Amino acid sequence: QVQLVESGGGLVQAGDSLRLSCAASERTFRHYAMGWFRQAPGKEREFVAAINWSGGRPQYADSVKGRFTISRDIAKNTGYLQMNSLKPEDTAVYYCAADSDFSTVVDGRGDAWGQGTLVTVSS
C-alpha cells in the first residue's frame, strides 16, 4: 500500500502563501488519484482539492477556489497544494489521500492517507 507523508505546514499570517507537499512511498502512486483534505479544531474533515493520476480533472472546494492549486510531479512521486491568500479560516490539519479511483478520493474514502501537517493562519 502506498504510504504518504505530508510536509510544508507552519504558522503564517493572513494573506501569506504556503506550499504543502505529499511524498509517496511507491512508484505506483503515479497511477493513483490524489487529494487534499483538512480538519479544523472541533470540525469534521472536509474536502479541499483532488486531481487524477495524470494531473487532470482538478476539483476544488468552493472555499478555496481561486486561491489553492493542486498539482503533482509524477517523476518525484509527490503531490502539492499551493495555498495563496491564506485566511484564518484555513487553519487546520491538512491531509493528503490517494486511491486508484478518483471518485473515491473525492468522497474521502481513499485507501492511503498521510499523518497530516498543521497549517495555522493568524489574523
PDB file of C-alpha atoms in Angstrom:
ATOM      1  CA  GLN A   1       0.000   0.000   0.000  1.00  0.00           C
ATOM      2  CA  VAL A   2       1.155   3.489  -0.805  1.00  0.00           C
ATOM      3  CA  GLN A   3       2.358   5.454   2.213  1.00  0.00           C
ATOM      4  CA  LEU A   4       2.003   9.218   2.192  1.00  0.00           C
ATOM      5  CA  VAL A   5       3.931  11.845   4.128  1.00  0.00           C
ATOM      6  CA  GLU A   6       2.846  15.471   4.174  1.00  0.00           C
ATOM      7  CA  SER A   7       5.127  18.410   4.845  1.00  0.00           C
ATOM      8  CA  GLY A   8       5.196  22.158   4.463  1.00  0.00           C
ATOM      9  CA  GLY A   9       2.769  23.257   7.135  1.00  0.00           C
ATOM     10  CA  GLY A  10       3.510  26.081   9.520  1.00  0.00           C
ATOM     11  CA  LEU A  11       2.424  29.352  11.063  1.00  0.00           C
ATOM     12  CA  VAL A  12       1.775  32.203   8.649  1.00  0.00           C
ATOM     13  CA  GLN A  13      -0.110  35.480   8.594  1.00  0.00           C
ATOM     14  CA  ALA A  14      -3.301  36.151   6.696  1.00  0.00           C
ATOM     15  CA  GLY A  15      -2.542  36.845   3.050  1.00  0.00           C
ATOM     16  CA  ASP A  16       0.614  34.728   3.021  1.00  0.00           C
ATOM     17  CA  SER A  17       1.257  31.629   0.937  1.00  0.00           C
ATOM     18  CA  LEU A  18       2.343  28.073   1.715  1.00  0.00           C
ATOM     19  CA  ARG A  19       3.020  25.019  -0.380  1.00  0.00           C
ATOM     20  CA  LEU A  20       2.239  21.631   1.064  1.00  0.00           C
ATOM     21  CA  SER A  21       3.898  18.502  -0.252  1.00  0.00           C
ATOM     22  CA  CYS A  22       2.727  14.906  -0.181  1.00  0.00           C
ATOM     23  CA  ALA A  23       5.508  12.389  -0.788  1.00  0.00           C
ATOM     24  CA  ALA A  24       4.520   8.849  -1.748  1.00  0.00           C
ATOM     25  CA  SER A  25       6.494   5.728  -0.962  1.00  0.00           C
ATOM     26  CA  GLU A  26       5.674   3.757  -4.067  1.00  0.00           C
ATOM     27  CA  ARG A  27       6.036   4.369  -7.756  1.00  0.00           C
ATOM     28  CA  THR A  28       2.517   3.004  -8.138  1.00  0.00           C
ATOM     29  CA  PHE A  29       1.441   6.419  -6.789  1.00  0.00           C
ATOM     30  CA  ARG A  30       1.761   7.666 -10.337  1.00  0.00           C
ATOM     31  CA  HIS A  31      -1.325   5.612 -11.186  1.00  0.00           C
ATOM     32  CA  TYR A  32      -3.338   6.951  -8.273  1.00  0.00           C
ATOM     33  CA  ALA A  33      -5.650   9.904  -7.970  1.00  0.00           C
ATOM     34  CA  MET A  34      -4.791  12.096  -5.012  1.00  0.00           C
ATOM     35  CA  GLY A  35      -6.486  14.706  -2.945  1.00  0.00           C
ATOM     36  CA  TRP A  36      -6.162  17.073  -0.019  1.00  0.00           C
ATOM     37  CA  PHE A  37      -8.484  17.296   2.947  1.00  0.00           C
ATOM     38  CA  ARG A  38      -8.393  19.367   6.084  1.00  0.00           C
ATOM     39  CA  GLN A  39      -9.774  19.217   9.587  1.00  0.00           C
ATOM     40  CA  ALA A  40     -10.100  22.292  11.748  1.00  0.00           C
ATOM     41  CA  PRO A  41     -10.350  22.038  15.551  1.00  0.00           C
ATOM     42  CA  GLY A  42     -13.794  20.855  16.554  1.00  0.00           C
ATOM     43  CA  LYS A  43     -14.908  20.327  12.975  1.00  0.00           C
ATOM     44  CA  GLU A  44     -15.260  17.385  10.652  1.00  0.00           C
ATOM     45  CA  ARG A  45     -12.739  16.650   7.975  1.00  0.00           C
ATOM     46  CA  GLU A  46     -13.574  18.368   4.702  1.00  0.00           C
ATOM     47  CA  PHE A  47     -12.560  18.047   1.078  1.00  0.00           C
ATOM     48  CA  VAL A  48     -10.151  20.665  -0.261  1.00  0.00           C
ATOM     49  CA  ALA A  49      -8.943  19.542  -3.694  1.00  0.00           C
ATOM     50  CA  ALA A  50      -8.312  16.475  -5.829  1.00  0.00           C
ATOM     51  CA  ILE A  51      -6.547  15.580  -9.047  1.00  0.00           C
ATOM     52  CA  ASN A  52      -6.439  12.450 -11.181  1.00  0.00           C
ATOM     53  CA  TRP A  53      -3.395  10.296 -11.921  1.00  0.00           C
ATOM     54  CA  SER A  54      -2.332  12.338 -14.945  1.00  0.00           C
ATOM     55  CA  GLY A  55      -2.720  15.694 -13.270  1.00  0.00           C
ATOM     56  CA  GLY A  56      -6.052  16.436 -14.876  1.00  0.00           C
ATOM     57  CA  ARG A  57      -9.610  16.949 -13.642  1.00  0.00           C
ATOM     58  CA  PRO A  58      -8.678  19.235 -10.732  1.00  0.00           C
ATOM     59  CA  GLN A  59     -11.555  19.781  -8.363  1.00  0.00           C
ATOM     60  CA  TYR A  60     -11.717  22.280  -5.538  1.00  0.00           C
ATOM     61  CA  ALA A  61     -13.935  23.104  -2.642  1.00  0.00           C
ATOM     62  CA  ASP A  62     -15.733  26.393  -3.179  1.00  0.00           C
ATOM     63  CA  SER A  63     -13.980  27.852  -0.163  1.00  0.00           C
ATOM     64  CA  VAL A  64     -10.538  27.539  -1.799  1.00  0.00           C
ATOM     65  CA  LYS A  65     -11.277  28.085  -5.494  1.00  0.00           C
ATOM     66  CA  GLY A  66      -9.054  30.740  -6.972  1.00  0.00           C
ATOM     67  CA  ARG A  67      -6.643  30.603  -4.020  1.00  0.00           C
ATOM     68  CA  PHE A  68      -5.398  26.995  -3.890  1.00  0.00           C
ATOM     69  CA  THR A  69      -3.853  24.941  -6.676  1.00  0.00           C
ATOM     70  CA  ILE A  70      -3.352  21.185  -6.604  1.00  0.00           C
ATOM     71  CA  SER A  71      -0.627  19.606  -8.723  1.00  0.00           C
ATOM     72  CA  ARG A  72       1.663  16.617  -8.855  1.00  0.00           C
ATOM     73  CA  ASP A  73       5.107  15.663 -10.106  1.00  0.00           C
ATOM     74  CA  ILE A  74       4.883  12.068 -11.258  1.00  0.00           C
ATOM     75  CA  ALA A  75       8.657  11.702 -11.601  1.00  0.00           C
ATOM     76  CA  LYS A  76       9.074  12.681  -7.947  1.00  0.00           C
ATOM     77  CA  ASN A  77       6.094  10.689  -6.653  1.00  0.00           C
ATOM     78  CA  THR A  78       4.958  13.880  -4.976  1.00  0.00           C
ATOM     79  CA  GLY A  79       1.784  15.914  -4.887  1.00  0.00           C
ATOM     80  CA  TYR A  80       1.449  19.543  -3.923  1.00  0.00           C
ATOM     81  CA  LEU A  81      -1.071  22.031  -2.673  1.00  0.00           C
ATOM     82  CA  GLN A  82      -0.146  25.651  -3.333  1.00  0.00           C
ATOM     83  CA  MET A  83      -2.112  27.866  -0.974  1.00  0.00           C
ATOM     84  CA  ASN A  84      -2.251  31.594  -1.631  1.00  0.00           C
ATOM     85  CA  SER A  85      -4.098  34.421   0.078  1.00  0.00           C
ATOM     86  CA  LEU A  86      -4.443  32.361   3.207  1.00  0.00           C
ATOM     87  CA  LYS A  87      -7.188  33.225   5.655  1.00  0.00           C
ATOM     88  CA  PRO A  88      -7.552  32.436   9.361  1.00  0.00           C
ATOM     89  CA  GLU A  89     -10.382  30.063   8.461  1.00  0.00           C
ATOM     90  CA  ASP A  90      -7.877  27.968   6.509  1.00  0.00           C
ATOM     91  CA  THR A  91      -6.306  26.950   9.814  1.00  0.00           C
ATOM     92  CA  ALA A  92      -6.455  23.154  10.024  1.00  0.00           C
ATOM     93  CA  VAL A  93      -4.524  19.937   9.834  1.00  0.00           C
ATOM     94  CA  TYR A  94      -4.133  19.122   6.162  1.00  0.00           C
ATOM     95  CA  TYR A  95      -4.093  15.534   4.960  1.00  0.00           C
ATOM     96  CA  CYS A  96      -3.326  14.054   1.586  1.00  0.00           C
ATOM     97  CA  ALA A  97      -5.084  10.948   0.349  1.00  0.00           C
ATOM     98  CA  ALA A  98      -4.687   8.639  -2.618  1.00  0.00           C
ATOM     99  CA  ASP A  99      -6.611   5.885  -4.315  1.00  0.00           C
ATOM    100  CA  SER A 100      -6.776   4.186  -7.675  1.00  0.00           C
ATOM    101  CA  ASP A 101     -10.278   5.638  -8.148  1.00  0.00           C
ATOM    102  CA  PHE A 102     -10.738   9.390  -8.489  1.00  0.00           C
ATOM    103  CA  SER A 103     -14.286   9.485  -7.145  1.00  0.00           C
ATOM    104  CA  THR A 104     -13.236   7.503  -4.095  1.00  0.00           C
ATOM    105  CA  VAL A 105     -10.600  10.115  -3.306  1.00  0.00           C
ATOM    106  CA  VAL A 106     -13.081  12.963  -3.707  1.00  0.00           C
ATOM    107  CA  ASP A 107     -15.522  11.186  -1.404  1.00  0.00           C
ATOM    108  CA  GLY A 108     -12.885  10.922   1.299  1.00  0.00           C
ATOM    109  CA  ARG A 109     -12.684   7.139   1.154  1.00  0.00           C
ATOM    110  CA  GLY A 110      -9.189   6.794  -0.278  1.00  0.00           C
ATOM    111  CA  ASP A 111      -7.076   3.799   0.685  1.00  0.00           C
ATOM    112  CA  ALA A 112      -3.992   5.757   1.640  1.00  0.00           C
ATOM    113  CA  TRP A 113      -3.751   8.712   3.992  1.00  0.00           C
ATOM    114  CA  GLY A 114      -0.892  10.727   5.395  1.00  0.00           C
ATOM    115  CA  GLN A 115      -0.447  11.729   9.015  1.00  0.00           C
ATOM    116  CA  GLY A 116      -1.276  15.376   8.375  1.00  0.00           C
ATOM    117  CA  THR A 117       0.528  18.692   8.568  1.00  0.00           C
ATOM    118  CA  LEU A 118      -0.690  21.648  10.592  1.00  0.00           C
ATOM    119  CA  VAL A 119      -1.356  24.987   8.947  1.00  0.00           C
ATOM    120  CA  THR A 120      -2.059  27.930  11.225  1.00  0.00           C
ATOM    121  CA  VAL A 121      -3.042  31.288   9.780  1.00  0.00           C
ATOM    122  CA  SER A 122      -3.006  34.243  12.130  1.00  0.00           C
ATOM    123  CA  SER A 123      -5.071  37.361  11.539  1.00  0.00           C
TER     124      SER A 123
END
